[in-house]
PDB file of C-alpha atoms and ligand atoms in Angstrom:
ATOM      1  CA  UNK A   1      -3.246  18.344  -1.816  1.00  0.00           C
ATOM      2  CA  UNK A   2      -2.001  21.583  -0.296  1.00  0.00           C
ATOM      3  CA  UNK A   3      -3.271  22.614   3.121  1.00  0.00           C
ATOM      4  CA  UNK A   4      -2.648  25.981   4.763  1.00  0.00           C
ATOM      5  CA  UNK A   5      -1.875  26.164   8.478  1.00  0.00           C
ATOM      6  CA  UNK A   6      -2.215  29.431  10.386  1.00  0.00           C
ATOM      7  CA  UNK A   7       0.302  29.428  13.244  1.00  0.00           C
ATOM      8  CA  UNK A   8      -0.949  31.930  15.821  1.00  0.00           C
ATOM      9  CA  UNK A   9       1.706  33.900  17.734  1.00  0.00           C
ATOM     10  CA  UNK A  10       4.639  31.536  17.036  1.00  0.00           C
ATOM     11  CA  UNK A  11       7.007  34.188  18.420  1.00  0.00           C
ATOM     12  CA  UNK A  12       5.106  34.470  21.707  1.00  0.00           C
ATOM     13  CA  UNK A  13       3.359  31.143  22.438  1.00  0.00           C
ATOM     14  CA  UNK A  14       5.911  28.390  21.935  1.00  0.00           C
ATOM     15  CA  UNK A  15       6.740  27.008  25.353  1.00  0.00           C
ATOM     16  CA  UNK A  16       8.025  23.422  25.895  1.00  0.00           C
ATOM     17  CA  UNK A  17       8.819  22.955  22.190  1.00  0.00           C
ATOM     18  CA  UNK A  18       5.160  23.172  21.170  1.00  0.00           C
ATOM     19  CA  UNK A  19       6.493  24.267  17.757  1.00  0.00           C
ATOM     20  CA  UNK A  20       7.318  20.580  17.283  1.00  0.00           C
ATOM     21  CA  UNK A  21       3.628  19.971  16.622  1.00  0.00           C
ATOM     22  CA  UNK A  22       3.843  21.964  13.385  1.00  0.00           C
ATOM     23  CA  UNK A  23       6.960  20.033  12.316  1.00  0.00           C
ATOM     24  CA  UNK A  24       5.165  16.707  12.853  1.00  0.00           C
ATOM     25  CA  UNK A  25       2.020  17.762  10.958  1.00  0.00           C
ATOM     26  CA  UNK A  26       4.169  18.981   8.060  1.00  0.00           C
ATOM     27  CA  UNK A  27       6.227  15.769   7.849  1.00  0.00           C
ATOM     28  CA  UNK A  28       3.287  13.388   8.231  1.00  0.00           C
ATOM     29  CA  UNK A  29       1.470  15.274   5.479  1.00  0.00           C
ATOM     30  CA  UNK A  30       4.550  15.173   3.206  1.00  0.00           C
ATOM     31  CA  UNK A  31       4.949  11.416   3.747  1.00  0.00           C
ATOM     32  CA  UNK A  32       1.467  11.079   2.191  1.00  0.00           C
ATOM     33  CA  UNK A  33       2.274  13.403  -0.655  1.00  0.00           C
ATOM     34  CA  UNK A  34       0.487  16.457   0.731  1.00  0.00           C
ATOM     35  CA  UNK A  35       2.020  19.921   1.019  1.00  0.00           C
ATOM     36  CA  UNK A  36       1.595  22.065   4.137  1.00  0.00           C
ATOM     37  CA  UNK A  37       2.121  25.811   3.938  1.00  0.00           C
ATOM     38  CA  UNK A  38       2.537  27.385   7.385  1.00  0.00           C
ATOM     39  CA  UNK A  39       1.668  31.069   7.689  1.00  0.00           C
ATOM     40  CA  UNK A  40       2.439  33.075  10.806  1.00  0.00           C
ATOM     41  CA  UNK A  41      -0.478  35.044  12.266  1.00  0.00           C
ATOM     42  CA  UNK A  42       1.035  37.086  15.051  1.00  0.00           C
ATOM     43  CA  UNK A  43       0.393  40.450  16.705  1.00  0.00           C
ATOM     44  CA  UNK A  44      -0.789  42.973  14.140  1.00  0.00           C
ATOM     45  CA  UNK A  45      -0.915  40.385  11.309  1.00  0.00           C
ATOM     46  CA  UNK A  46      -4.311  39.888   9.656  1.00  0.00           C
ATOM     47  CA  UNK A  47      -6.392  36.688   9.927  1.00  0.00           C
ATOM     48  CA  UNK A  48      -8.486  36.276   6.777  1.00  0.00           C
ATOM     49  CA  UNK A  49     -11.513  33.962   7.216  1.00  0.00           C
ATOM     50  CA  UNK A  50     -11.376  30.935   4.928  1.00  0.00           C
ATOM     51  CA  UNK A  51      -7.605  31.214   4.436  1.00  0.00           C
ATOM     52  CA  UNK A  52      -6.602  28.356   6.730  1.00  0.00           C
ATOM     53  CA  UNK A  53      -7.435  24.641   6.845  1.00  0.00           C
ATOM     54  CA  UNK A  54      -5.968  24.396  10.340  1.00  0.00           C
ATOM     55  CA  UNK A  55      -5.205  26.957  13.032  1.00  0.00           C
ATOM     56  CA  UNK A  56      -2.564  26.209  15.662  1.00  0.00           C
ATOM     57  CA  UNK A  57      -1.612  28.022  18.855  1.00  0.00           C
ATOM     58  CA  UNK A  58       0.962  26.852  21.419  1.00  0.00           C
ATOM     59  CA  UNK A  59       1.452  27.516  25.105  1.00  0.00           C
ATOM     60  CA  UNK A  60       3.036  30.338  27.032  1.00  0.00           C
ATOM     61  CA  UNK A  61       3.493  31.826  30.477  1.00  0.00           C
ATOM     62  CA  UNK A  62       1.116  34.487  31.819  1.00  0.00           C
ATOM     63  CA  UNK A  63       3.430  37.241  30.552  1.00  0.00           C
ATOM     64  CA  UNK A  64       3.301  36.086  26.930  1.00  0.00           C
ATOM     65  CA  UNK A  65      -0.424  35.482  27.153  1.00  0.00           C
ATOM     66  CA  UNK A  66      -0.945  39.078  28.323  1.00  0.00           C
ATOM     67  CA  UNK A  67       1.117  40.298  25.348  1.00  0.00           C
ATOM     68  CA  UNK A  68      -1.157  38.609  22.779  1.00  0.00           C
ATOM     69  CA  UNK A  69      -4.601  38.493  24.474  1.00  0.00           C
ATOM     70  CA  UNK A  70      -5.885  41.840  23.178  1.00  0.00           C
ATOM     71  CA  UNK A  71      -4.673  41.094  19.628  1.00  0.00           C
ATOM     72  CA  UNK A  72      -6.319  37.646  19.758  1.00  0.00           C
ATOM     73  CA  UNK A  73      -9.566  39.198  21.028  1.00  0.00           C
ATOM     74  CA  UNK A  74      -9.452  41.490  17.983  1.00  0.00           C
ATOM     75  CA  UNK A  75      -9.112  38.364  15.796  1.00  0.00           C
ATOM     76  CA  UNK A  76     -11.932  36.526  17.614  1.00  0.00           C
ATOM     77  CA  UNK A  77     -14.423  36.829  14.765  1.00  0.00           C
ATOM     78  CA  UNK A  78     -11.925  35.443  12.243  1.00  0.00           C
ATOM     79  CA  UNK A  79     -11.038  32.443  14.431  1.00  0.00           C
ATOM     80  CA  UNK A  80     -14.678  31.701  15.318  1.00  0.00           C
ATOM     81  CA  UNK A  81     -15.698  31.963  11.647  1.00  0.00           C
ATOM     82  CA  UNK A  82     -12.857  29.644  10.592  1.00  0.00           C
ATOM     83  CA  UNK A  83     -13.909  27.031  13.166  1.00  0.00           C
ATOM     84  CA  UNK A  84     -17.590  27.394  12.228  1.00  0.00           C
ATOM     85  CA  UNK A  85     -16.627  26.846   8.562  1.00  0.00           C
ATOM     86  CA  UNK A  86     -14.945  23.551   9.497  1.00  0.00           C
ATOM     87  CA  UNK A  87     -11.275  24.468   9.766  1.00  0.00           C
ATOM     88  CA  UNK A  88      -9.356  22.210  12.143  1.00  0.00           C
ATOM     89  CA  UNK A  89      -7.723  23.736  15.191  1.00  0.00           C
ATOM     90  CA  UNK A  90      -5.241  22.674  17.871  1.00  0.00           C
ATOM     91  CA  UNK A  91      -4.645  24.888  20.910  1.00  0.00           C
ATOM     92  CA  UNK A  92      -2.171  23.969  23.651  1.00  0.00           C
ATOM     93  CA  UNK A  93      -2.205  25.166  27.258  1.00  0.00           C
ATOM     94  CA  UNK A  94      -1.807  28.989  27.282  1.00  0.00           C
ATOM     95  CA  UNK A  95      -3.263  29.162  23.768  1.00  0.00           C
ATOM     96  CA  UNK A  96      -6.058  26.777  24.843  1.00  0.00           C
ATOM     97  CA  UNK A  97      -6.931  29.001  27.810  1.00  0.00           C
ATOM     98  CA  UNK A  98      -7.255  32.092  25.592  1.00  0.00           C
ATOM     99  CA  UNK A  99      -9.719  30.284  23.294  1.00  0.00           C
ATOM    100  CA  UNK A 100     -12.121  29.920  26.230  1.00  0.00           C
ATOM    101  CA  UNK A 101     -14.160  32.879  27.526  1.00  0.00           C
ATOM    102  CA  UNK A 102     -11.513  34.264  29.889  1.00  0.00           C
ATOM    103  CA  UNK A 103      -8.297  33.560  31.742  1.00  0.00           C
ATOM    104  CA  UNK A 104      -7.628  35.090  35.170  1.00  0.00           C
ATOM    105  CA  UNK A 105      -3.883  34.836  35.603  1.00  0.00           C
ATOM    106  CA  UNK A 106      -1.722  34.181  38.654  1.00  0.00           C
ATOM    107  CA  UNK A 107      -1.794  37.874  39.637  1.00  0.00           C
ATOM    108  CA  UNK A 108      -5.575  38.075  39.309  1.00  0.00           C
ATOM    109  CA  UNK A 109      -5.516  40.002  36.027  1.00  0.00           C
ATOM    110  CA  UNK A 110      -8.416  38.982  33.756  1.00  0.00           C
ATOM    111  CA  UNK A 111      -7.409  38.309  30.142  1.00  0.00           C
ATOM    112  CA  UNK A 112     -10.178  38.129  27.520  1.00  0.00           C
ATOM    113  CA  UNK A 113     -10.711  34.855  25.667  1.00  0.00           C
ATOM    114  CA  UNK A 114     -12.539  34.501  22.351  1.00  0.00           C
ATOM    115  CA  UNK A 115     -15.211  32.067  23.549  1.00  0.00           C
ATOM    116  CA  UNK A 116     -14.573  29.283  21.040  1.00  0.00           C
ATOM    117  CA  UNK A 117     -14.438  26.748  23.877  1.00  0.00           C
ATOM    118  CA  UNK A 118     -17.194  26.815  26.546  1.00  0.00           C
ATOM    119  CA  UNK A 119     -15.135  27.359  29.670  1.00  0.00           C
ATOM    120  CA  UNK A 120     -13.396  29.861  31.945  1.00  0.00           C
ATOM    121  CA  UNK A 121      -9.940  29.441  33.466  1.00  0.00           C
ATOM    122  CA  UNK A 122      -8.615  30.768  36.770  1.00  0.00           C
ATOM    123  CA  UNK A 123      -4.980  30.368  37.875  1.00  0.00           C
ATOM    124  CA  UNK A 124      -4.570  28.637  41.244  1.00  0.00           C
ATOM    125  CA  UNK A 125      -1.838  29.013  43.865  1.00  0.00           C
ATOM    126  CA  UNK A 126      -0.075  25.790  42.883  1.00  0.00           C
ATOM    127  CA  UNK A 127       1.057  24.548  39.491  1.00  0.00           C
ATOM    128  CA  UNK A 128      -0.179  21.277  37.999  1.00  0.00           C
ATOM    129  CA  UNK A 129       2.982  19.667  36.691  1.00  0.00           C
ATOM    130  CA  UNK A 130       3.816  16.209  35.400  1.00  0.00           C
ATOM    131  CA  UNK A 131       3.154  13.478  32.875  1.00  0.00           C
ATOM    132  CA  UNK A 132      -0.444  12.908  31.807  1.00  0.00           C
ATOM    133  CA  UNK A 133      -2.333   9.992  30.288  1.00  0.00           C
ATOM    134  CA  UNK A 134      -5.804  10.411  28.804  1.00  0.00           C
ATOM    135  CA  UNK A 135      -8.375   8.084  27.294  1.00  0.00           C
ATOM    136  CA  UNK A 136     -10.099   9.672  24.259  1.00  0.00           C
ATOM    137  CA  UNK A 137     -12.905   8.688  21.914  1.00  0.00           C
ATOM    138  CA  UNK A 138     -12.817  11.289  19.128  1.00  0.00           C
ATOM    139  CA  UNK A 139     -14.682   8.926  16.807  1.00  0.00           C
ATOM    140  CA  UNK A 140     -17.493   6.743  18.200  1.00  0.00           C
ATOM    141  CA  UNK A 141     -16.119   3.418  19.415  1.00  0.00           C
ATOM    142  CA  UNK A 142     -12.512   4.344  18.603  1.00  0.00           C
ATOM    143  CA  UNK A 143     -10.883   4.573  22.054  1.00  0.00           C
ATOM    144  CA  UNK A 144      -7.280   5.833  22.067  1.00  0.00           C
ATOM    145  CA  UNK A 145      -4.825   7.111  24.650  1.00  0.00           C
ATOM    146  CA  UNK A 146      -3.043  10.468  24.603  1.00  0.00           C
ATOM    147  CA  UNK A 147       0.193  10.917  26.571  1.00  0.00           C
ATOM    148  CA  UNK A 148       1.895  14.204  27.294  1.00  0.00           C
ATOM    149  CA  UNK A 149       3.228  16.646  29.857  1.00  0.00           C
ATOM    150  CA  UNK A 150       1.395  19.378  31.743  1.00  0.00           C
ATOM    151  CA  UNK A 151       2.605  22.488  33.551  1.00  0.00           C
ATOM    152  CA  UNK A 152      -0.125  25.006  34.328  1.00  0.00           C
ATOM    153  CA  UNK A 153      -1.511  27.084  37.177  1.00  0.00           C
ATOM    154  CA  UNK A 154      -4.791  27.508  35.324  1.00  0.00           C
ATOM    155  CA  UNK A 155      -7.843  25.559  36.414  1.00  0.00           C
ATOM    156  CA  UNK A 156     -10.172  25.202  33.420  1.00  0.00           C
ATOM    157  CA  UNK A 157     -13.828  24.665  34.302  1.00  0.00           C
ATOM    158  CA  UNK A 158     -15.823  23.240  31.395  1.00  0.00           C
ATOM    159  CA  UNK A 159     -19.501  24.182  31.043  1.00  0.00           C
ATOM    160  CA  UNK A 160     -21.788  21.243  31.926  1.00  0.00           C
ATOM    161  CA  UNK A 161     -22.578  20.494  28.264  1.00  0.00           C
ATOM    162  CA  UNK A 162     -18.995  20.968  27.020  1.00  0.00           C
ATOM    163  CA  UNK A 163     -17.235  18.064  25.271  1.00  0.00           C
ATOM    164  CA  UNK A 164     -13.850  17.229  26.877  1.00  0.00           C
ATOM    165  CA  UNK A 165     -10.968  15.871  24.826  1.00  0.00           C
ATOM    166  CA  UNK A 166     -10.530  12.907  27.144  1.00  0.00           C
ATOM    167  CA  UNK A 167     -10.814  11.284  30.531  1.00  0.00           C
ATOM    168  CA  UNK A 168      -7.806  11.624  32.854  1.00  0.00           C
ATOM    169  CA  UNK A 169      -6.221   8.218  33.507  1.00  0.00           C
ATOM    170  CA  UNK A 170      -3.193   9.765  35.242  1.00  0.00           C
ATOM    171  CA  UNK A 171      -2.324  13.393  35.945  1.00  0.00           C
ATOM    172  CA  UNK A 172      -4.332  16.537  36.788  1.00  0.00           C
ATOM    173  CA  UNK A 173      -6.094  17.520  33.566  1.00  0.00           C
ATOM    174  CA  UNK A 174      -8.273  20.615  33.238  1.00  0.00           C
ATOM    175  CA  UNK A 175      -8.624  21.361  36.956  1.00  0.00           C
ATOM    176  CA  UNK A 176      -7.259  18.481  39.007  1.00  0.00           C
ATOM    177  CA  UNK A 177     -10.765  17.549  40.180  1.00  0.00           C
ATOM    178  CA  UNK A 178     -13.246  16.878  37.348  1.00  0.00           C
ATOM    179  CA  UNK A 179     -11.350  13.933  35.830  1.00  0.00           C
ATOM    180  CA  UNK A 180     -11.553  15.541  32.378  1.00  0.00           C
ATOM    181  CA  UNK A 181      -8.880  17.107  30.191  1.00  0.00           C
ATOM    182  CA  UNK A 182      -9.058  19.417  27.226  1.00  0.00           C
ATOM    183  CA  UNK A 183     -12.092  20.441  25.216  1.00  0.00           C
ATOM    184  CA  UNK A 184     -13.461  19.748  21.750  1.00  0.00           C
ATOM    185  CA  UNK A 185     -15.806  21.735  19.526  1.00  0.00           C
ATOM    186  CA  UNK A 186     -16.198  20.010  16.140  1.00  0.00           C
ATOM    187  CA  UNK A 187     -12.779  19.921  14.454  1.00  0.00           C
ATOM    188  CA  UNK A 188     -11.291  22.236  17.101  1.00  0.00           C
ATOM    189  CA  UNK A 189      -9.386  20.661  20.000  1.00  0.00           C
ATOM    190  CA  UNK A 190      -7.730  22.292  22.990  1.00  0.00           C
ATOM    191  CA  UNK A 191      -5.526  20.578  25.530  1.00  0.00           C
ATOM    192  CA  UNK A 192      -3.005  21.136  28.322  1.00  0.00           C
ATOM    193  CA  UNK A 193      -0.729  18.454  26.909  1.00  0.00           C
ATOM    194  CA  UNK A 194       2.750  19.604  25.939  1.00  0.00           C
ATOM    195  CA  UNK A 195       5.555  17.286  24.989  1.00  0.00           C
ATOM    196  CA  UNK A 196       5.308  18.332  22.208  1.00  0.00           C
ATOM    197  CA  UNK A 197       2.068  16.450  21.922  1.00  0.00           C
ATOM    198  CA  UNK A 198       1.979  15.192  18.345  1.00  0.00           C
ATOM    199  CA  UNK A 199       5.303  13.289  18.003  1.00  0.00           C
ATOM    200  CA  UNK A 200       4.317  10.878  20.788  1.00  0.00           C
ATOM    201  CA  UNK A 201       0.663  10.558  19.727  1.00  0.00           C
ATOM    202  CA  UNK A 202       0.797   9.697  16.000  1.00  0.00           C
ATOM    203  CA  UNK A 203      -2.880   8.650  15.818  1.00  0.00           C
ATOM    204  CA  UNK A 204      -3.887  12.118  17.009  1.00  0.00           C
ATOM    205  CA  UNK A 205      -1.499  13.856  14.596  1.00  0.00           C
ATOM    206  CA  UNK A 206      -3.159  11.920  11.752  1.00  0.00           C
ATOM    207  CA  UNK A 207      -6.668  12.631  13.080  1.00  0.00           C
ATOM    208  CA  UNK A 208      -5.845  16.374  13.066  1.00  0.00           C
ATOM    209  CA  UNK A 209      -4.282  16.178   9.583  1.00  0.00           C
ATOM    210  CA  UNK A 210      -7.378  14.355   8.308  1.00  0.00           C
ATOM    211  CA  UNK A 211      -9.600  17.106   9.780  1.00  0.00           C
ATOM    212  CA  UNK A 212      -7.538  19.765   7.979  1.00  0.00           C
ATOM    213  CA  UNK A 213      -7.820  17.800   4.723  1.00  0.00           C
ATOM    214  CA  UNK A 214     -11.570  17.405   5.336  1.00  0.00           C
ATOM    215  CA  UNK A 215     -11.831  21.207   5.358  1.00  0.00           C
ATOM    216  CA  UNK A 216     -10.517  21.073   1.764  1.00  0.00           C
ATOM    217  CA  UNK A 217     -12.131  17.854   0.567  1.00  0.00           C
ATOM    218  CA  UNK A 218     -15.449  17.909   2.408  1.00  0.00           C
ATOM    219  CA  UNK A 219     -14.774  14.717   4.334  1.00  0.00           C
ATOM    220  CA  UNK A 220     -11.840  13.223   6.227  1.00  0.00           C
ATOM    221  CA  UNK A 221      -9.741  10.936   3.996  1.00  0.00           C
ATOM    222  CA  UNK A 222      -8.235   7.612   5.096  1.00  0.00           C
ATOM    223  CA  UNK A 223      -4.505   8.264   5.498  1.00  0.00           C
ATOM    224  CA  UNK A 224      -2.015   5.510   4.622  1.00  0.00           C
ATOM    225  CA  UNK A 225      -0.445   4.120   7.826  1.00  0.00           C
ATOM    226  CA  UNK A 226       3.183   5.085   8.535  1.00  0.00           C
ATOM    227  CA  UNK A 227       5.960   3.110  10.243  1.00  0.00           C
ATOM    228  CA  UNK A 228       5.375   4.670  13.677  1.00  0.00           C
ATOM    229  CA  UNK A 229       7.584   2.364  15.742  1.00  0.00           C
ATOM    230  CA  UNK A 230       9.581   5.223  17.282  1.00  0.00           C
ATOM    231  CA  UNK A 231       6.481   7.317  17.902  1.00  0.00           C
ATOM    232  CA  UNK A 232       4.718   4.397  19.586  1.00  0.00           C
ATOM    233  CA  UNK A 233       7.761   3.744  21.772  1.00  0.00           C
ATOM    234  CA  UNK A 234       7.720   7.411  22.797  1.00  0.00           C
ATOM    235  CA  UNK A 235       4.017   7.077  23.596  1.00  0.00           C
ATOM    236  CA  UNK A 236       4.612   3.999  25.733  1.00  0.00           C
ATOM    237  CA  UNK A 237       7.408   5.684  27.702  1.00  0.00           C
ATOM    238  CA  UNK A 238       5.287   8.797  28.264  1.00  0.00           C
ATOM    239  CA  UNK A 239       2.229   6.748  29.262  1.00  0.00           C
ATOM    240  CA  UNK A 240       4.248   4.599  31.675  1.00  0.00           C
ATOM    241  CA  UNK A 241       5.766   7.682  33.293  1.00  0.00           C
ATOM    242  CA  UNK A 242       2.292   9.140  33.793  1.00  0.00           C
ATOM    243  CA  UNK A 243       0.946   5.914  35.303  1.00  0.00           C
ATOM    244  CA  UNK A 244       3.881   5.345  37.652  1.00  0.00           C
ATOM    245  CA  UNK A 245       3.836   8.980  38.780  1.00  0.00           C
ATOM    246  CA  UNK A 246       1.012   7.930  41.091  1.00  0.00           C
ATOM    247  CA  UNK A 247      -1.468  10.386  39.638  1.00  0.00           C
ATOM    248  CA  UNK A 248      -3.586   7.456  38.486  1.00  0.00           C
ATOM    249  CA  UNK A 249      -7.332   8.046  38.897  1.00  0.00           C
TER     250      UNK A 249
HETATM  251  N1  LIG B   1       0.308  30.579  31.895  1.00  0.00           N
HETATM  252  C1  LIG B   1      -0.679  29.508  31.846  1.00  0.00           C
HETATM  253  C2  LIG B   1      -0.747  28.774  33.207  1.00  0.00           C
HETATM  254  O1  LIG B   1       0.163  28.889  34.001  1.00  0.00           O
HETATM  255  C3  LIG B   1      -0.342  28.537  30.740  1.00  0.00           C
HETATM  256  C4  LIG B   1       1.000  27.826  30.938  1.00  0.00           C
HETATM  257  C5  LIG B   1       1.472  27.046  29.713  1.00  0.00           C
HETATM  258  O2  LIG B   1       1.157  27.364  28.553  1.00  0.00           O
HETATM  259  N2  LIG B   1       2.300  25.988  29.974  1.00  0.00           N
HETATM  260  O3  LIG B   1      -1.702  28.063  33.462  1.00  0.00           O
END
């Protein structure tokens, strides 16, 4: 099966090696015999609804976010339509913030979001930096942990009825207070977790790949397990760092 990934602003939003997430999705798909075609969708490049099975956007500092925000706002309809039609989506940190309703940056400048995720983000005076451990339940009864790294000034306030990605076990999360991290709308997930995220969370990489395949097939297929020893070791190291950092909740 061939799946098409739309990589939003790869030349602007690629902080902390977030590009590694695309490499992991591509390899894990290939190891199951699937082909992934990655198409750049950057400033001035068109986003055709229905073209992509998964959309991906990485993180970036306020400066890069300001450089893409207007272009992304102009693409809002295409992204919202893709998500509504069941395309999968992963947004990390700066990209995650711009898929909410708005992001007020460190200098107080308001950047428009596209309103896919039900939240607003406001940069605070201090940065939330360090290793993070989350407990997630993306499928009923299937509790997993996500480990990663966060570095953001933004405080993301979810609407009361919003679905978070996970509960903060250690670290700051969306705002350092609520105990929640990330946000989920259907097959679209946003998170503050860098690392990059996917190499050290193989279950989540496969969940995302299955969602992209579901956009093609109609339902998420069972993916053959891979020998994830190295990935699971990386997860354990990242999780232990988060827990010993003292940010445990
Ligand atoms: N510039 C945003 C913030 O500081 C996002 C940072 C990032 O993508 N790591 O909150």
